[in-house]
Short mmCIF file of C-alpha atoms in Angstrom, two decimals:
data_model
loop_
_atom_site.label_atom_id
_atom_site.label_comp_id
_atom_site.label_asym_id
_atom_site.label_seq_id
_atom_site.Cartn_x
_atom_site.Cartn_y
_atom_site.Cartn_z
CA ASP A 21 14.52 9.67 3.18
CA GLN A 22 10.82 9.53 2.43
CA GLN A 23 10.13 10.18 -1.18
CA VAL A 24 6.38 10.52 -0.68
CA LYS A 25 5.28 12.70 2.24
CA GLN A 26 1.97 13.27 3.74
CA ASN A 27 2.61 16.02 6.27
CA SER A 28 -0.78 16.03 8.02
CA PRO A 29 -1.07 13.00 10.27
CA SER A 30 -4.82 13.69 10.73
CA LEU A 31 -7.69 15.79 9.44
CA SER A 32 -11.08 16.35 10.94
CA VAL A 33 -14.01 17.54 8.70
CA GLN A 34 -17.65 18.09 9.14
CA GLU A 35 -20.05 15.86 7.21
CA GLY A 36 -21.07 17.43 3.96
CA ARG A 37 -18.01 19.71 3.76
CA ILE A 38 -14.98 19.19 1.51
CA SER A 39 -11.98 17.04 2.65
CA ILE A 40 -8.63 17.89 1.12
CA LEU A 41 -5.75 15.50 1.69
CA ASN A 42 -2.26 16.54 0.57
CA CYS A 43 0.76 14.68 -0.65
CA ASP A 44 4.23 15.83 -1.74
CA TYR A 45 6.83 13.85 -3.54
CA THR A 46 10.54 14.40 -4.20
CA ASN A 47 11.44 11.88 -6.92
CA SER A 48 11.05 13.42 -10.37
CA MET A 49 10.90 9.94 -11.87
CA PHE A 50 7.45 9.28 -10.44
CA ASP A 51 4.86 9.47 -13.18
CA TYR A 52 1.92 7.67 -11.66
CA PHE A 53 0.13 8.35 -8.44
CA LEU A 54 -2.49 6.61 -6.45
CA TRP A 55 -4.64 6.99 -3.38
CA TYR A 56 -5.55 4.12 -1.11
CA LYS A 57 -8.04 4.01 1.76
CA LYS A 58 -7.62 1.88 4.74
CA TYR A 59 -10.20 0.96 7.43
CA PRO A 60 -9.04 -0.58 10.80
CA ALA A 61 -8.33 -4.32 10.60
CA GLU A 62 -8.50 -4.22 6.80
CA GLY A 63 -6.00 -3.99 4.03
CA PRO A 64 -5.65 -0.80 1.96
CA THR A 65 -8.01 -0.52 -0.99
CA PHE A 66 -7.38 1.33 -4.18
CA LEU A 67 -9.37 4.60 -4.44
CA ILE A 68 -8.16 6.69 -7.43
CA SER A 69 -5.06 7.30 -9.50
CA ILE A 70 -3.66 9.84 -11.88
CA SER A 71 -1.03 9.77 -14.55
CA SER A 72 1.46 12.52 -14.82
CA ILE A 73 0.15 13.44 -18.30
CA LYS A 74 -2.96 14.73 -16.53
CA ASP A 75 -3.54 17.33 -13.88
CA LYS A 76 -6.94 16.08 -12.69
CA ASN A 77 -8.87 12.89 -12.39
CA GLU A 78 -12.36 12.56 -11.04
CA ASP A 79 -14.39 9.62 -9.88
CA GLY A 80 -17.75 10.45 -8.20
CA ARG A 81 -17.02 12.34 -5.00
CA PHE A 82 -13.33 11.89 -5.28
CA THR A 83 -10.99 14.08 -7.32
CA VAL A 84 -7.19 13.98 -7.49
CA PHE A 85 -5.24 16.97 -8.58
CA LEU A 86 -1.61 16.83 -9.65
CA ASN A 87 0.79 19.83 -9.81
CA LYS A 88 3.96 18.42 -11.27
CA SER A 89 5.98 21.65 -11.05
CA ALA A 90 5.29 21.73 -7.32
CA LYS A 91 5.62 17.95 -6.93
CA HIS A 92 2.28 18.01 -5.12
CA LEU A 93 -0.94 16.12 -5.36
CA SER A 94 -4.20 16.39 -3.48
CA LEU A 95 -7.35 14.33 -2.98
CA HIS A 96 -10.60 16.14 -2.63
CA ILE A 97 -13.62 14.44 -1.29
CA VAL A 98 -16.88 16.30 -1.84
CA PRO A 99 -19.20 16.04 0.06
CA SER A 100 -17.54 14.18 2.84
CA GLN A 101 -19.43 11.40 4.55
CA PRO A 102 -18.94 9.59 7.87
CA GLY A 103 -18.07 6.37 5.97
CA ASP A 104 -15.06 8.22 4.53
CA SER A 105 -13.39 8.16 7.91
CA ALA A 106 -10.29 6.13 7.30
CA VAL A 107 -6.49 6.34 6.80
CA TYR A 108 -5.66 7.63 3.39
CA PHE A 109 -2.29 6.70 1.81
CA CYS A 110 -0.76 8.50 -1.14
CA ALA A 111 1.46 6.33 -3.27
CA ALA A 112 3.70 6.86 -6.34
CA THR A 113 5.52 4.79 -8.93
CA PHE A 114 7.31 5.16 -12.22
CA ARG A 115 7.36 3.41 -15.54
CA GLY A 116 9.34 0.19 -15.13
CA GLY A 117 9.05 0.46 -11.39
CA ASN A 118 8.27 -2.61 -9.37
CA LYS A 119 6.79 -1.17 -6.25
CA LEU A 120 4.58 1.55 -4.93
CA VAL A 121 6.17 4.05 -2.62
CA PHE A 122 3.79 5.07 0.07
CA GLY A 123 3.43 8.08 2.24
CA ALA A 124 2.83 7.78 6.03
CA GLY A 125 -0.93 8.26 5.72
CA THR A 126 -3.45 10.71 6.93
CA ILE A 127 -6.23 9.82 9.29
CA LEU A 128 -9.50 11.45 8.12
CA ARG A 129 -12.37 11.80 10.56
CA VAL A 130 -15.71 12.98 9.17
CA LYS A 131 -17.92 14.15 11.93
CA SER A 132 -21.65 13.89 11.62
CA GLU B 25 -14.73 -13.94 -4.36
CA ALA B 26 -11.48 -12.39 -5.46
CA GLN B 27 -9.18 -12.02 -2.57
CA VAL B 28 -5.73 -12.08 -0.99
CA THR B 29 -5.62 -14.29 2.09
CA GLN B 30 -2.99 -13.92 4.83
CA ASN B 31 -2.43 -16.21 7.78
CA PRO B 32 -2.08 -15.76 10.75
CA ARG B 33 -3.83 -12.47 11.23
CA TYR B 34 -2.26 -12.08 14.62
CA LEU B 35 0.80 -13.64 16.10
CA ILE B 36 2.89 -13.05 19.21
CA THR B 37 6.16 -14.89 19.19
CA VAL B 38 9.63 -14.74 20.77
CA THR B 39 12.99 -13.68 19.48
CA GLY B 40 14.62 -16.29 17.32
CA LYS B 41 11.65 -18.54 16.80
CA LYS B 42 11.21 -19.08 13.07
CA LEU B 43 7.81 -18.24 11.63
CA THR B 44 6.17 -18.01 8.27
CA VAL B 45 3.24 -15.78 7.21
CA THR B 46 1.38 -17.28 4.33
CA CYS B 47 -0.14 -15.33 1.50
CA SER B 48 -2.40 -16.70 -1.16
CA GLN B 49 -4.36 -15.04 -4.03
CA ASN B 50 -7.09 -16.49 -6.19
CA MET B 51 -6.97 -14.00 -9.01
CA ASN B 52 -4.19 -15.67 -11.07
CA HIS B 53 -2.05 -12.55 -10.46
CA GLU B 54 1.54 -12.68 -11.66
CA TYR B 55 2.90 -9.95 -9.38
CA MET B 56 2.97 -10.36 -5.58
CA SER B 57 4.62 -8.30 -2.86
CA TRP B 58 5.04 -7.91 0.90
CA TYR B 59 4.83 -4.64 2.73
CA ARG B 60 5.21 -3.64 6.37
CA GLN B 61 3.40 -0.74 7.87
CA ASP B 62 4.96 1.13 10.77
CA PRO B 63 3.70 4.37 12.43
CA GLY B 64 5.00 7.46 10.73
CA LEU B 65 6.63 5.42 7.93
CA GLY B 66 3.65 4.22 5.89
CA LEU B 67 4.02 0.98 3.98
CA ARG B 68 7.45 -0.15 2.96
CA GLN B 69 8.16 -2.92 0.51
CA ILE B 70 9.97 -5.95 1.82
CA TYR B 71 10.13 -8.27 -1.24
CA TYR B 72 8.28 -8.70 -4.44
CA SER B 73 7.84 -11.33 -7.11
CA MET B 74 7.15 -10.78 -10.80
CA ASN B 75 6.17 -14.36 -11.39
CA VAL B 76 6.90 -17.92 -10.33
CA GLU B 77 10.46 -18.40 -9.19
CA VAL B 78 11.20 -14.73 -9.75
CA THR B 79 11.67 -12.72 -6.58
CA ASP B 80 13.61 -9.63 -5.58
CA LYS B 81 14.36 -7.36 -2.71
CA GLY B 82 12.36 -4.32 -1.85
CA ASP B 83 13.35 -1.46 0.38
CA VAL B 84 13.57 -3.36 3.75
CA PRO B 85 14.44 -6.98 3.03
CA GLU B 86 16.87 -7.53 5.94
CA GLY B 87 15.66 -10.47 8.21
CA TYR B 88 13.13 -11.74 5.67
CA LYS B 89 13.03 -14.41 3.01
CA VAL B 90 10.35 -15.25 0.48
CA SER B 91 9.67 -17.97 -2.04
CA ARG B 92 7.35 -18.24 -5.05
CA LYS B 93 7.01 -21.85 -6.03
CA GLU B 94 3.47 -21.54 -7.19
CA LYS B 95 1.68 -18.55 -8.71
CA ARG B 96 -0.91 -18.27 -6.08
CA ASN B 97 1.29 -18.42 -2.98
CA PHE B 98 3.94 -16.05 -1.64
CA PRO B 99 4.95 -16.85 1.92
CA LEU B 100 7.06 -14.50 4.06
CA ILE B 101 9.64 -16.19 6.22
CA LEU B 102 11.30 -14.79 9.32
CA GLU B 103 14.16 -17.08 10.03
CA SER B 104 15.13 -15.51 13.36
CA PRO B 105 12.64 -12.83 14.29
CA SER B 106 13.77 -9.86 16.26
CA PRO B 107 11.75 -7.21 18.16
CA ASN B 108 12.33 -4.65 15.34
CA GLN B 109 10.25 -6.92 13.11
CA THR B 110 7.21 -6.25 15.20
CA SER B 111 4.90 -4.68 12.61
CA LEU B 112 1.78 -4.93 10.56
CA TYR B 113 2.42 -6.97 7.42
CA PHE B 114 0.48 -6.82 4.19
CA CYS B 115 0.65 -9.13 1.19
CA ALA B 116 -0.55 -7.57 -2.11
CA SER B 117 -0.94 -8.77 -5.65
CA SER B 118 -1.48 -7.27 -9.13
CA LEU B 119 -2.38 -8.85 -12.46
CA THR B 120 0.80 -8.30 -14.50
CA GLY B 121 2.90 -5.90 -12.64
CA LEU B 122 2.23 -2.42 -11.34
CA ARG B 123 2.06 -0.47 -14.61
CA LEU B 124 0.40 -2.94 -16.96
CA THR B 125 -3.10 -2.95 -15.53
CA ASN B 126 -5.27 -0.09 -16.36
CA THR B 127 -5.09 1.46 -12.93
CA GLY B 128 -1.82 0.13 -11.63
CA GLU B 129 -3.65 -0.93 -8.46
CA LEU B 130 -2.53 -3.45 -5.93
CA PHE B 131 -4.97 -5.80 -4.15
CA PHE B 132 -4.08 -6.06 -0.47
CA GLY B 133 -4.79 -8.81 2.06
CA GLU B 134 -6.21 -7.92 5.45
CA GLY B 135 -2.89 -7.84 7.23
CA SER B 136 -0.94 -9.87 9.75
CA ARG B 137 -0.03 -8.16 12.96
CA LEU B 138 3.18 -9.68 14.30
CA THR B 139 4.66 -9.01 17.74
CA VAL B 140 8.16 -10.33 18.55
CA LEU B 141 9.04 -10.32 22.23
#
């Protein structure tokens, strides 16, 4: 029973265009959400996060949107660059929680 | 340089041969955790430790042991490995627990790819 779901295994985008990665969750207790990026042969690295008290958080080219009623969040990358090609993991946790619950990941390919 | 270091990075072993994957962090982090990554399943937590001598099970602890005798080290022990433990393993650490840092982020090691024949 996956509490965090990334239903798109892969996404291909042209350089300069917008990349939108989606994530759905089922546990209403989750109140903090994170995105991690992973390159081959490396560990995941933190990218951006959002608290449930917000609906948007922006950091440079990266913006995360949270829709609590739909239990859905998305990561927007604008403009996409070839160096953004990686696996992106959505993760969630809750206050007092002791772990991050990860989705299965989405492989993003940005074509030049 | 702040980092989480895992060893070995790659290992092929046989069923039943005990092995240990070491993990060390140099950031004086209190919280450490082990995850395994499998296709289609993402990263799943095996064990975690809130501080020295404090460890607890994650979602998939069967077949694994851990210890936290020192703050910097958190080894993962497979007493009798089986083929279903073939996976990519990640050690991670956080300053004071997942929700007490300003971003809640985990710092991950580079991963250890384990194959059990």
